[in-house]
Tab-separated table of C-alpha atoms in Angstrom:
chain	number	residue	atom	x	y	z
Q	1	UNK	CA	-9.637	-16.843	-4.503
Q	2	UNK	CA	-8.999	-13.477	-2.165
Q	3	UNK	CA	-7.918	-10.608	-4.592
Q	4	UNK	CA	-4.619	-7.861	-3.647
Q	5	UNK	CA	-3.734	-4.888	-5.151
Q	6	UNK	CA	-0.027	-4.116	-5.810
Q	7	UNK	CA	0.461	-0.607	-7.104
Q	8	UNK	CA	-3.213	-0.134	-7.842
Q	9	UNK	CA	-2.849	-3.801	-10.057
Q	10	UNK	CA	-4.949	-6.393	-9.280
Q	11	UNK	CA	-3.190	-9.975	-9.530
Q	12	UNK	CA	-4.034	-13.356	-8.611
Q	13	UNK	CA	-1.540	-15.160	-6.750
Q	14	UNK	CA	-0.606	-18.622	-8.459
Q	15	UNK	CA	-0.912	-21.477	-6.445
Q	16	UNK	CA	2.324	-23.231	-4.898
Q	17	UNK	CA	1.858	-26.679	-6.398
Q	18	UNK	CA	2.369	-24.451	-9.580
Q	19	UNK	CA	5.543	-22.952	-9.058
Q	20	UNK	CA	6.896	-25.960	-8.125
Q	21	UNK	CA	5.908	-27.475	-11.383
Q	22	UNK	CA	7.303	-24.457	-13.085
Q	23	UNK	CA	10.632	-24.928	-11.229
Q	24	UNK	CA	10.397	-28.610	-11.553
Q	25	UNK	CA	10.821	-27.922	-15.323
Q	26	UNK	CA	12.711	-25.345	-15.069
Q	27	UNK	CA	15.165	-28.180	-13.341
Q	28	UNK	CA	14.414	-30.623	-16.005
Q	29	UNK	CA	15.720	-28.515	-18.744
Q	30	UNK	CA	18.353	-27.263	-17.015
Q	31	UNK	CA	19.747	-30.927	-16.712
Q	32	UNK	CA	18.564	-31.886	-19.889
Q	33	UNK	CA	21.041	-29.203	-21.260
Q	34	UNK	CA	23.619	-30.084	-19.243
Q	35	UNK	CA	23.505	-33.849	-19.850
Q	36	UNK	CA	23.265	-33.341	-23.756
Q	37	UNK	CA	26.608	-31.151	-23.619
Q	38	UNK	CA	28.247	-33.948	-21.539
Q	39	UNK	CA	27.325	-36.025	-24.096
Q	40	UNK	CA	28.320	-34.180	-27.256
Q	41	UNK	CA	31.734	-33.280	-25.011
Q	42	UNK	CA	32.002	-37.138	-24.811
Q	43	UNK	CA	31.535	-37.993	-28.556
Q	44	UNK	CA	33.736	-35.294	-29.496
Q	45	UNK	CA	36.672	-36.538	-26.875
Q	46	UNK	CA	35.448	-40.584	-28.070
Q	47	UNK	CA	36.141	-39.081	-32.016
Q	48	UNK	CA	39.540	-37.702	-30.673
Q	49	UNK	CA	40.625	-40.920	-29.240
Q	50	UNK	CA	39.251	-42.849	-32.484
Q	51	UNK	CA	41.560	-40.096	-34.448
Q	52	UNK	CA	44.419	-40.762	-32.190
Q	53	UNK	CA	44.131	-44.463	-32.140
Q	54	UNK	CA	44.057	-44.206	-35.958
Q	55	UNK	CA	47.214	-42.175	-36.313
Q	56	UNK	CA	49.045	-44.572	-33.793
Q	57	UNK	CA	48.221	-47.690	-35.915
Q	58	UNK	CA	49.123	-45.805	-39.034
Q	59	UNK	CA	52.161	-45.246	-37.501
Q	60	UNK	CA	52.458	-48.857	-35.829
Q	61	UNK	CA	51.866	-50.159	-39.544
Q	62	UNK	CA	54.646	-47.963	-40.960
Q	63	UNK	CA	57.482	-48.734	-38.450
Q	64	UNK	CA	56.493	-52.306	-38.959
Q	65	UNK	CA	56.894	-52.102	-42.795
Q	66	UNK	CA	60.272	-50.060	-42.750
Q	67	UNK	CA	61.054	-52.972	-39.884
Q	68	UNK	CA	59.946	-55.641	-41.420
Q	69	UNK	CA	61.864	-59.112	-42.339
Q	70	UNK	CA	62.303	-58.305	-45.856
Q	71	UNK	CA	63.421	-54.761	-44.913
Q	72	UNK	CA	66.530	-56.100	-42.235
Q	73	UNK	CA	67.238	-58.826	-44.837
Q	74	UNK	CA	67.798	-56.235	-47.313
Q	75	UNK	CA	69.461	-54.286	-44.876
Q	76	UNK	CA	71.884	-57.699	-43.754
Q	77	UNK	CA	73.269	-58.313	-47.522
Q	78	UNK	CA	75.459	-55.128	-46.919
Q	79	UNK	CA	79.155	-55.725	-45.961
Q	80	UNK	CA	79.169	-52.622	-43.722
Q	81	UNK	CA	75.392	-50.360	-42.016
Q	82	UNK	CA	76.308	-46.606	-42.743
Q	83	UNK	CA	76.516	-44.609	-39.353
Q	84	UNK	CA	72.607	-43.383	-40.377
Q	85	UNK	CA	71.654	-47.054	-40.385
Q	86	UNK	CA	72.462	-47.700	-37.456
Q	87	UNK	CA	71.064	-45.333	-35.301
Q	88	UNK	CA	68.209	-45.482	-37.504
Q	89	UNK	CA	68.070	-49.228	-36.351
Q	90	UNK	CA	68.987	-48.007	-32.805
Q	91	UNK	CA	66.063	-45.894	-32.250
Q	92	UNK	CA	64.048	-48.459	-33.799
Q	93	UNK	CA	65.196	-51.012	-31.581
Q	94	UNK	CA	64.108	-48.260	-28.619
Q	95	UNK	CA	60.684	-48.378	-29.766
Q	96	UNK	CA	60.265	-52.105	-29.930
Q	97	UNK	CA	61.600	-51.935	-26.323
Q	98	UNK	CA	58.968	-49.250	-25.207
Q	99	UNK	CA	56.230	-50.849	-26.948
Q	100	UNK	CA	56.958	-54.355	-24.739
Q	101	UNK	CA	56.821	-52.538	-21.461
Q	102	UNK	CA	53.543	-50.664	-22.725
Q	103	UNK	CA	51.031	-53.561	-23.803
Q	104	UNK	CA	48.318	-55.689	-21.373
Q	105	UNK	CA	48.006	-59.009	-20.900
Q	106	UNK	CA	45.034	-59.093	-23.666
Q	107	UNK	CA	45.133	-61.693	-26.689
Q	108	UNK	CA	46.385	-59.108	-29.436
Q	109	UNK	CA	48.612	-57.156	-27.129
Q	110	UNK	CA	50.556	-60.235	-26.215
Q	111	UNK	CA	50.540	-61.179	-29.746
Q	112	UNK	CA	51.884	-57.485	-30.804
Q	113	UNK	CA	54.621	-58.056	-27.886
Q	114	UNK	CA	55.925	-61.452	-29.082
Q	115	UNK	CA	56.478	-59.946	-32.890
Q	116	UNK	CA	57.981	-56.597	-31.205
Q	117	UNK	CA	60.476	-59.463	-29.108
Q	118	UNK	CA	61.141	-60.834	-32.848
Q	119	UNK	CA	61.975	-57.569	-34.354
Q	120	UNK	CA	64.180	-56.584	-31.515
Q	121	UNK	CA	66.055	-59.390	-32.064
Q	122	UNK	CA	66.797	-59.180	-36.350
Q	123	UNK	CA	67.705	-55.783	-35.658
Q	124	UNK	CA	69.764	-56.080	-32.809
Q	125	UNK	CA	71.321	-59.003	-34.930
Q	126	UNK	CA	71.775	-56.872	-38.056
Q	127	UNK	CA	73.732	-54.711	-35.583
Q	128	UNK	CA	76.127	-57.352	-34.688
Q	129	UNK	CA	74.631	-57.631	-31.041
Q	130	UNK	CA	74.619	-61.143	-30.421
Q	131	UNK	CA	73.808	-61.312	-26.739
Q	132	UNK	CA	70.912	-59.184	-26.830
Q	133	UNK	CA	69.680	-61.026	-30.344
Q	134	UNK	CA	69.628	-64.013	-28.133
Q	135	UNK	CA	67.478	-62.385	-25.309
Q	136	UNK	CA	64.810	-61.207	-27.324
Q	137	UNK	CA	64.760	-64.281	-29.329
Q	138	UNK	CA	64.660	-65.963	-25.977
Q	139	UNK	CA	61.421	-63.708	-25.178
Q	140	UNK	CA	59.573	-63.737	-28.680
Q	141	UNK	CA	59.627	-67.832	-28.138
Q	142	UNK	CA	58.939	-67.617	-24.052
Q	143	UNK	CA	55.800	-64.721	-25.244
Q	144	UNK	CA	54.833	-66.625	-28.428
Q	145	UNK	CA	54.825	-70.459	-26.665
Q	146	UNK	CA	51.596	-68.145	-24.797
Q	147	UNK	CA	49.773	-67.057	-27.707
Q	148	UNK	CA	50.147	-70.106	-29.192
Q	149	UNK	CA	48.289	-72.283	-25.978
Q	150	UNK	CA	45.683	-69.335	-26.142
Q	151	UNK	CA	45.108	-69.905	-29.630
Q	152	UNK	CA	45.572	-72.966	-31.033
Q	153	UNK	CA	43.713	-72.942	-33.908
Q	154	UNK	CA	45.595	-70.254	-35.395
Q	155	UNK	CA	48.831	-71.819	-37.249
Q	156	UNK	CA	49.655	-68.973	-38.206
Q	157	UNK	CA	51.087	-68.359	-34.810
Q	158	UNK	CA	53.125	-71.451	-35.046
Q	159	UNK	CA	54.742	-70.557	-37.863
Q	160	UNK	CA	56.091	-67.227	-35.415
Q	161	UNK	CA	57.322	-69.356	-32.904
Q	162	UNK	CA	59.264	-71.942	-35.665
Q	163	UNK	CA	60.880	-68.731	-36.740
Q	164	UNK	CA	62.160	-67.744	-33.771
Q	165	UNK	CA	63.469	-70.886	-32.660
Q	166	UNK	CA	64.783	-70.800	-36.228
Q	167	UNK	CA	66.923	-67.565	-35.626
Q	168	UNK	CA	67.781	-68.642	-32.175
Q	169	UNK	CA	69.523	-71.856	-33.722
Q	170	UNK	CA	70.995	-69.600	-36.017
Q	171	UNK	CA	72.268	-67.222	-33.920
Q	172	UNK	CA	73.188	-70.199	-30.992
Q	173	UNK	CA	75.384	-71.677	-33.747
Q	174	UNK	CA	77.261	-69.376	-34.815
Q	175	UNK	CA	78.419	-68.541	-30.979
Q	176	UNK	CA	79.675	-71.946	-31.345
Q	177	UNK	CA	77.036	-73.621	-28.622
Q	178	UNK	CA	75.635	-76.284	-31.085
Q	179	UNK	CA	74.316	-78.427	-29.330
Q	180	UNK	CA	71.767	-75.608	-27.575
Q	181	UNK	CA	71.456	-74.712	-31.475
Q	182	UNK	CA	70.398	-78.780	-32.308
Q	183	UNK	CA	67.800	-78.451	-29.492
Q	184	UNK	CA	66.041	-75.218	-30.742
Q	185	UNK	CA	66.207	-76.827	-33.945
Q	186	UNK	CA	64.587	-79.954	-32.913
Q	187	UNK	CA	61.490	-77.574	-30.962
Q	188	UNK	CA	61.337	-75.558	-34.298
Q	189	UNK	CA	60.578	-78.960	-36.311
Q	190	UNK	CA	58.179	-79.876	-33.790
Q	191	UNK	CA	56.337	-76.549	-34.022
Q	192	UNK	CA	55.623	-77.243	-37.915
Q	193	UNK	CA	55.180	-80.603	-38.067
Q	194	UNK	CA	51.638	-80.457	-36.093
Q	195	UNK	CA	50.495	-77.898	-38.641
Q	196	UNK	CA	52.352	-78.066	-42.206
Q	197	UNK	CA	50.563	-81.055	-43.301
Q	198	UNK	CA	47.339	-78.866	-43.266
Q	199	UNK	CA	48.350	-76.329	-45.196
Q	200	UNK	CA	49.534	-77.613	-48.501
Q	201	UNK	CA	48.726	-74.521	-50.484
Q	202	UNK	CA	50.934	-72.496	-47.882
Q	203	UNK	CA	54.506	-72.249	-48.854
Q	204	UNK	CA	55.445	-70.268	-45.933
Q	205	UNK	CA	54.389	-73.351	-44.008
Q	206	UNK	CA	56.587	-75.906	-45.916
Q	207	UNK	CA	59.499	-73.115	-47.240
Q	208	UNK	CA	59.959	-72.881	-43.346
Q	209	UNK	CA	60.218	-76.401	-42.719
Q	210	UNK	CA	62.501	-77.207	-45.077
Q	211	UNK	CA	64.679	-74.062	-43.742
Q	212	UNK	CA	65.249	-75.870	-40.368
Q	213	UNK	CA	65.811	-78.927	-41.939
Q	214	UNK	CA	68.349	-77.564	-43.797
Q	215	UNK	CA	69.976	-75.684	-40.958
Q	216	UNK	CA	69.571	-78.585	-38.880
Q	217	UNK	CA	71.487	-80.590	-41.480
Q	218	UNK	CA	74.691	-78.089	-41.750
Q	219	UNK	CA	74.983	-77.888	-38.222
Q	220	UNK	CA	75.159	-82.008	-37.557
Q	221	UNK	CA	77.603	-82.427	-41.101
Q	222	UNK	CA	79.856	-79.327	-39.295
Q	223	UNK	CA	79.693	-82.321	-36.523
Q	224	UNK	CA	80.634	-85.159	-38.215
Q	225	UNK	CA	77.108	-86.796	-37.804
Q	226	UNK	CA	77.325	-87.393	-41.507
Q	227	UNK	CA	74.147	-89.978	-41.297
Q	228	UNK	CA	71.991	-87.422	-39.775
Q	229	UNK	CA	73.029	-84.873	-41.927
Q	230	UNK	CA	72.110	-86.535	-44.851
Q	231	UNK	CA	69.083	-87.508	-43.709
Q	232	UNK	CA	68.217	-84.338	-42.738
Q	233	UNK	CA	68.939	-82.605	-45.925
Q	234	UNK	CA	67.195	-85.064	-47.762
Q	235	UNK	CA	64.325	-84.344	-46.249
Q	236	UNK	CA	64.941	-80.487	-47.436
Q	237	UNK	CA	65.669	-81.878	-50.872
Q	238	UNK	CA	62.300	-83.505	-50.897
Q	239	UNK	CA	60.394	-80.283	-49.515
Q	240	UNK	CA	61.887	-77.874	-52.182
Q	241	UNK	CA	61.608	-80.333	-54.941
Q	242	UNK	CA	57.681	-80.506	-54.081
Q	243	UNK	CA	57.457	-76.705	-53.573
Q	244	UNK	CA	58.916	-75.849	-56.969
Q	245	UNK	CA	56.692	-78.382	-58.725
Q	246	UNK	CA	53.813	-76.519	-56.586
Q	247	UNK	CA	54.843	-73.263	-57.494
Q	248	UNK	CA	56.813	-73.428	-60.511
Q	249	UNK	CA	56.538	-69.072	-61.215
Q	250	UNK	CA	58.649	-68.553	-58.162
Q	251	UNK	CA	62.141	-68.407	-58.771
Q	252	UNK	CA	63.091	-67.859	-55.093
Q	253	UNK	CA	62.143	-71.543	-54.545
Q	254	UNK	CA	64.655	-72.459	-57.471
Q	255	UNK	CA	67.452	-70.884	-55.649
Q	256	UNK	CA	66.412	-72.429	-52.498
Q	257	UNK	CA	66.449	-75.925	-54.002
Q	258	UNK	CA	69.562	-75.183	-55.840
Q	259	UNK	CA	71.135	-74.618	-51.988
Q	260	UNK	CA	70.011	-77.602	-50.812
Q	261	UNK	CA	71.398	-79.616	-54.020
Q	262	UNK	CA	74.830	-77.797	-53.024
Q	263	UNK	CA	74.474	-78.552	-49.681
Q	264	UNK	CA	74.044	-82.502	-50.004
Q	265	UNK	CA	76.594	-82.380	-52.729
Q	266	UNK	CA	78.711	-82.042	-49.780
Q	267	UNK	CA	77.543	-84.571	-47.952
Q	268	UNK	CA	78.382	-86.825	-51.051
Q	269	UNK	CA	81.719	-86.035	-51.129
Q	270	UNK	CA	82.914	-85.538	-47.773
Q	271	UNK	CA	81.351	-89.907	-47.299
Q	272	UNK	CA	83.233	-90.652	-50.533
Q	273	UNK	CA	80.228	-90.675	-52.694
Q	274	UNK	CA	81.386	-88.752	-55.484
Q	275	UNK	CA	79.057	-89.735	-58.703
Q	276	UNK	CA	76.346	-88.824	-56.575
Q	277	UNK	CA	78.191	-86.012	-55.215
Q	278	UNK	CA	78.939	-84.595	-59.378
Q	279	UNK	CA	75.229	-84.924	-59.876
Q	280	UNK	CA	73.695	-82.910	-56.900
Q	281	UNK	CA	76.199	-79.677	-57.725
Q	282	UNK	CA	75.307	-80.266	-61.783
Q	283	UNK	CA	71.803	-79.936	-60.241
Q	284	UNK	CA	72.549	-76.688	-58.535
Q	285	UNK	CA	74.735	-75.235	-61.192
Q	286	UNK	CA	71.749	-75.805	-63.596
Q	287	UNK	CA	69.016	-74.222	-61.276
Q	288	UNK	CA	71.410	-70.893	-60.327
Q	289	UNK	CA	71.596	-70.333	-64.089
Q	290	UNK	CA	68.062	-69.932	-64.436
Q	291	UNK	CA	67.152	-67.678	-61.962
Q	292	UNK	CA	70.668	-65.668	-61.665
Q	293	UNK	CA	69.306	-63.407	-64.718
Q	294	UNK	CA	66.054	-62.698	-62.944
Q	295	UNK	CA	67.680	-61.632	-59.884
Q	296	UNK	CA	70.489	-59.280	-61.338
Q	297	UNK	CA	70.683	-57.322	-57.786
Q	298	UNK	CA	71.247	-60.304	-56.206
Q	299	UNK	CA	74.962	-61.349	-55.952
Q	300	UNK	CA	74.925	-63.685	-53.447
Q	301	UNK	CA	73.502	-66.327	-56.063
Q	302	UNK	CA	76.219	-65.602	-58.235
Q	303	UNK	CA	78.053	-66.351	-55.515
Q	304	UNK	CA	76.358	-69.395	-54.873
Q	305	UNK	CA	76.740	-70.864	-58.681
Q	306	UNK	CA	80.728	-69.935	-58.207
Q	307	UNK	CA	80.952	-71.919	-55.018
Q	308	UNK	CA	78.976	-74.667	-57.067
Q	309	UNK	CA	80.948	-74.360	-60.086
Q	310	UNK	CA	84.030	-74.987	-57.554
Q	311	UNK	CA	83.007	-77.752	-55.657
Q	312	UNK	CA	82.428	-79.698	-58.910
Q	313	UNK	CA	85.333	-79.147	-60.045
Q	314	UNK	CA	86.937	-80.155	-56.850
Q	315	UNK	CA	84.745	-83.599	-57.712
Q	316	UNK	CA	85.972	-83.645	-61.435
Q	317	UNK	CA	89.563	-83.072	-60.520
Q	318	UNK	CA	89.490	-86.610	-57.750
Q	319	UNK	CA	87.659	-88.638	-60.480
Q	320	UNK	CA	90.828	-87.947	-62.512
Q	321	UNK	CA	88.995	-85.577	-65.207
Q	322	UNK	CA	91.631	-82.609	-65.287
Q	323	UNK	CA	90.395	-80.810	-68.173
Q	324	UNK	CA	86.868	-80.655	-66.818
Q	325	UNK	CA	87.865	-80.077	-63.567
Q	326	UNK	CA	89.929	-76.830	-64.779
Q	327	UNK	CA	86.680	-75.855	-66.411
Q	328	UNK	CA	84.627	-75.849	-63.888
Q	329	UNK	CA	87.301	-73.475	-61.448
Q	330	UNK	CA	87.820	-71.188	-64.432
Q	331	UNK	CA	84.356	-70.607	-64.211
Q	332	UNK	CA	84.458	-70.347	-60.295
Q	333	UNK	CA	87.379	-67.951	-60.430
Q	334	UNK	CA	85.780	-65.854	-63.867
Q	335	UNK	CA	82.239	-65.324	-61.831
Q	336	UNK	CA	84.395	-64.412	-58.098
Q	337	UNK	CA	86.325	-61.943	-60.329
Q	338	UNK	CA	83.275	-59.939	-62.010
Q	339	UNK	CA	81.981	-59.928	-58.228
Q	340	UNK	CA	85.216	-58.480	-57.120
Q	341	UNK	CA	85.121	-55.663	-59.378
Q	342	UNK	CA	81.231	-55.341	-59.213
Q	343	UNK	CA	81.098	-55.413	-55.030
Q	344	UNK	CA	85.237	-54.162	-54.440
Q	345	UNK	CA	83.841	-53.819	-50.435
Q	346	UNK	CA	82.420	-57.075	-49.985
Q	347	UNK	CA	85.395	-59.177	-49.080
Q	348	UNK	CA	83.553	-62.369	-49.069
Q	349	UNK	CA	83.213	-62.312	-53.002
Q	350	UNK	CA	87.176	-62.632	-52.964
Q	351	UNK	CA	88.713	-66.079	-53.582
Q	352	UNK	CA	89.253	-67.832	-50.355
């Protein structure tokens, strides 16, 4: 190797397959470095997201409890929302609307968009806003109908899509359009009927079922179709009668049954059938009584045992028992009066 002196030094001058080594490296690290920062800036960001997409469902799950069907039931049972409720159930409404426009066309998504639909409409029906109750109903069933053909083995989804053609017949009824009401009925019936059979230790399943049946049944007696009607409500009868020998530690089923024994009372008396039509309110009467004490904050089953009470007496009375008869309305009128005084702004609880 040829030897040079710089400043009286002598060196040895490193070959150039060397320095490119030593630059190769150099290279190597340098990318190294910035390849582990892109990754540690990409876990931290991935965390972030993780954080964020944490604190949205958190939220997600708390709109949906303060939203939830319990929640606007409890909400529907007053006479009159404060101004604070509504716009409360205004801006809630807002988000449901958002949260449509937002979602993909994936499994959950559409699944998440369908119950948002279903919200929108209880709460726009809380609010007394029929037509757009009835479009979003219209939707959850049009969105849920989907997730239902992408998921058939999932009843659960079934039992969404009976509910909303529930409410829609509810809702199509009352806007005096019954027979677009008997129709959504009929779908609802057919929605359960494929599944409810499986599921005999569901309630919600069978508590559902009977619910249309029931509705089904007031709409075609409102009708005249007194033949349907009673078969219909039969069929409830049956369903509760089953469900509170299933579940005999849940008084909510009582008071259900004790409707439906009201409601085919009716029937009874409006074909003429009046023994049978004594026995089915004596049924109710008896059931309201045992679950009125465990539901003090609930006066619509008072009400229920008072509208009872009177229809049996209005039974008593044309089977020529006058003294009974009088009974029975003094205890109609005596339980309406305590709910007067307890509820003076709920006008329903007044003597009609």
């Amino acid at each position: 190797t040829r030897l040079r002196t710089v400043t009286g030094v002598q060196t040895c001058a490193l070959p150039i397959s060397t320095l490119a080594l030593i630059e190769a490296d150099r290279q190597r690290d340098l990318v190294d470095g910035q390849r582990k920062e892109l990754s540690e800036r990409n876990q931290e960001l991935q965390a972030a997201h993780k954080r964020q997409r944490l604190l949205n469902e958190r939220a997600r799950q708390a709109i949906e409890t303060v939203t939830s069907d319990t929640a606007i039931e409890q909400l529907t049972r007053e006479q009159e929302l404060r101004p604070d409720q509504k716009d409360f159930l205004d801006k809630m409404i807002q988000y449901y609307a958002e949260s449509t426009r937002e979602v993909d066309a994936t499994g959950e998504e559409r699944t998440r968009q369908a119950r948002a639909y279903h919200r929108m409409g209880r709460l726009n029906q809380a609010l007394g806003r029929s037509q757009d109750a009835e479009s979003a109903y219209r939707r959850a069933v049009s969105v849920f109908q989907q997730v239902v053909a992408d998921s058939p083995t999932k009843p659960e989804f079934r039992l969404e899509l009976a509910l909303n053609y529930n409410n829609l017949g509810i809702l199509l009824r009352k806007s005096d359009r019954p027979a677009e009401a008997e129709s959504v009925y009929l779908e609802a019936l057919a929605t359960l009927k494929a599944v409810v059979g499986d599921f005999r230790t569901r309630p919600e399943f069978r508590g559902t079922l009977a619910g249309v049946h029931n509705n089904l049944g007031n709409l075609l007696e409102s009708a005249g179709r007194k033949k349907e009607a009673e078969a219909a409500l039969v069929e409830t009868l049956a369903i509760r009668k089953q469900l509170v020998s299933d579940f005999p530690n849940e008084p909510i089923m009582r008071r259900a049954l004790a409707m439906s024994q009201n409601n085919l009372g009716w029937v009874f008396q409006s074909t003429g059938r009046l023994r049978e039509a004594e026995s089915a309110y004596a049924e109710a009467i008896a059931l309201y009584k045992q679950i009125i004490p465990e539901f003090p904050n609930r006066p619509e089953f008072r009400l229920g045992l008072a509208q009872s009470y009177k229809n049996l007496g209005n039974v008593l009375r044309a089977t020529e028992r006058p003294k009974e008869a009088d009974a029975a309305h003094a205890e109609a009128q005596a339980i309406r009066k305590q709910l007067v005084a307890d509820f003076p702004n709920r006008p329903e609880f007044r003597e009609e």
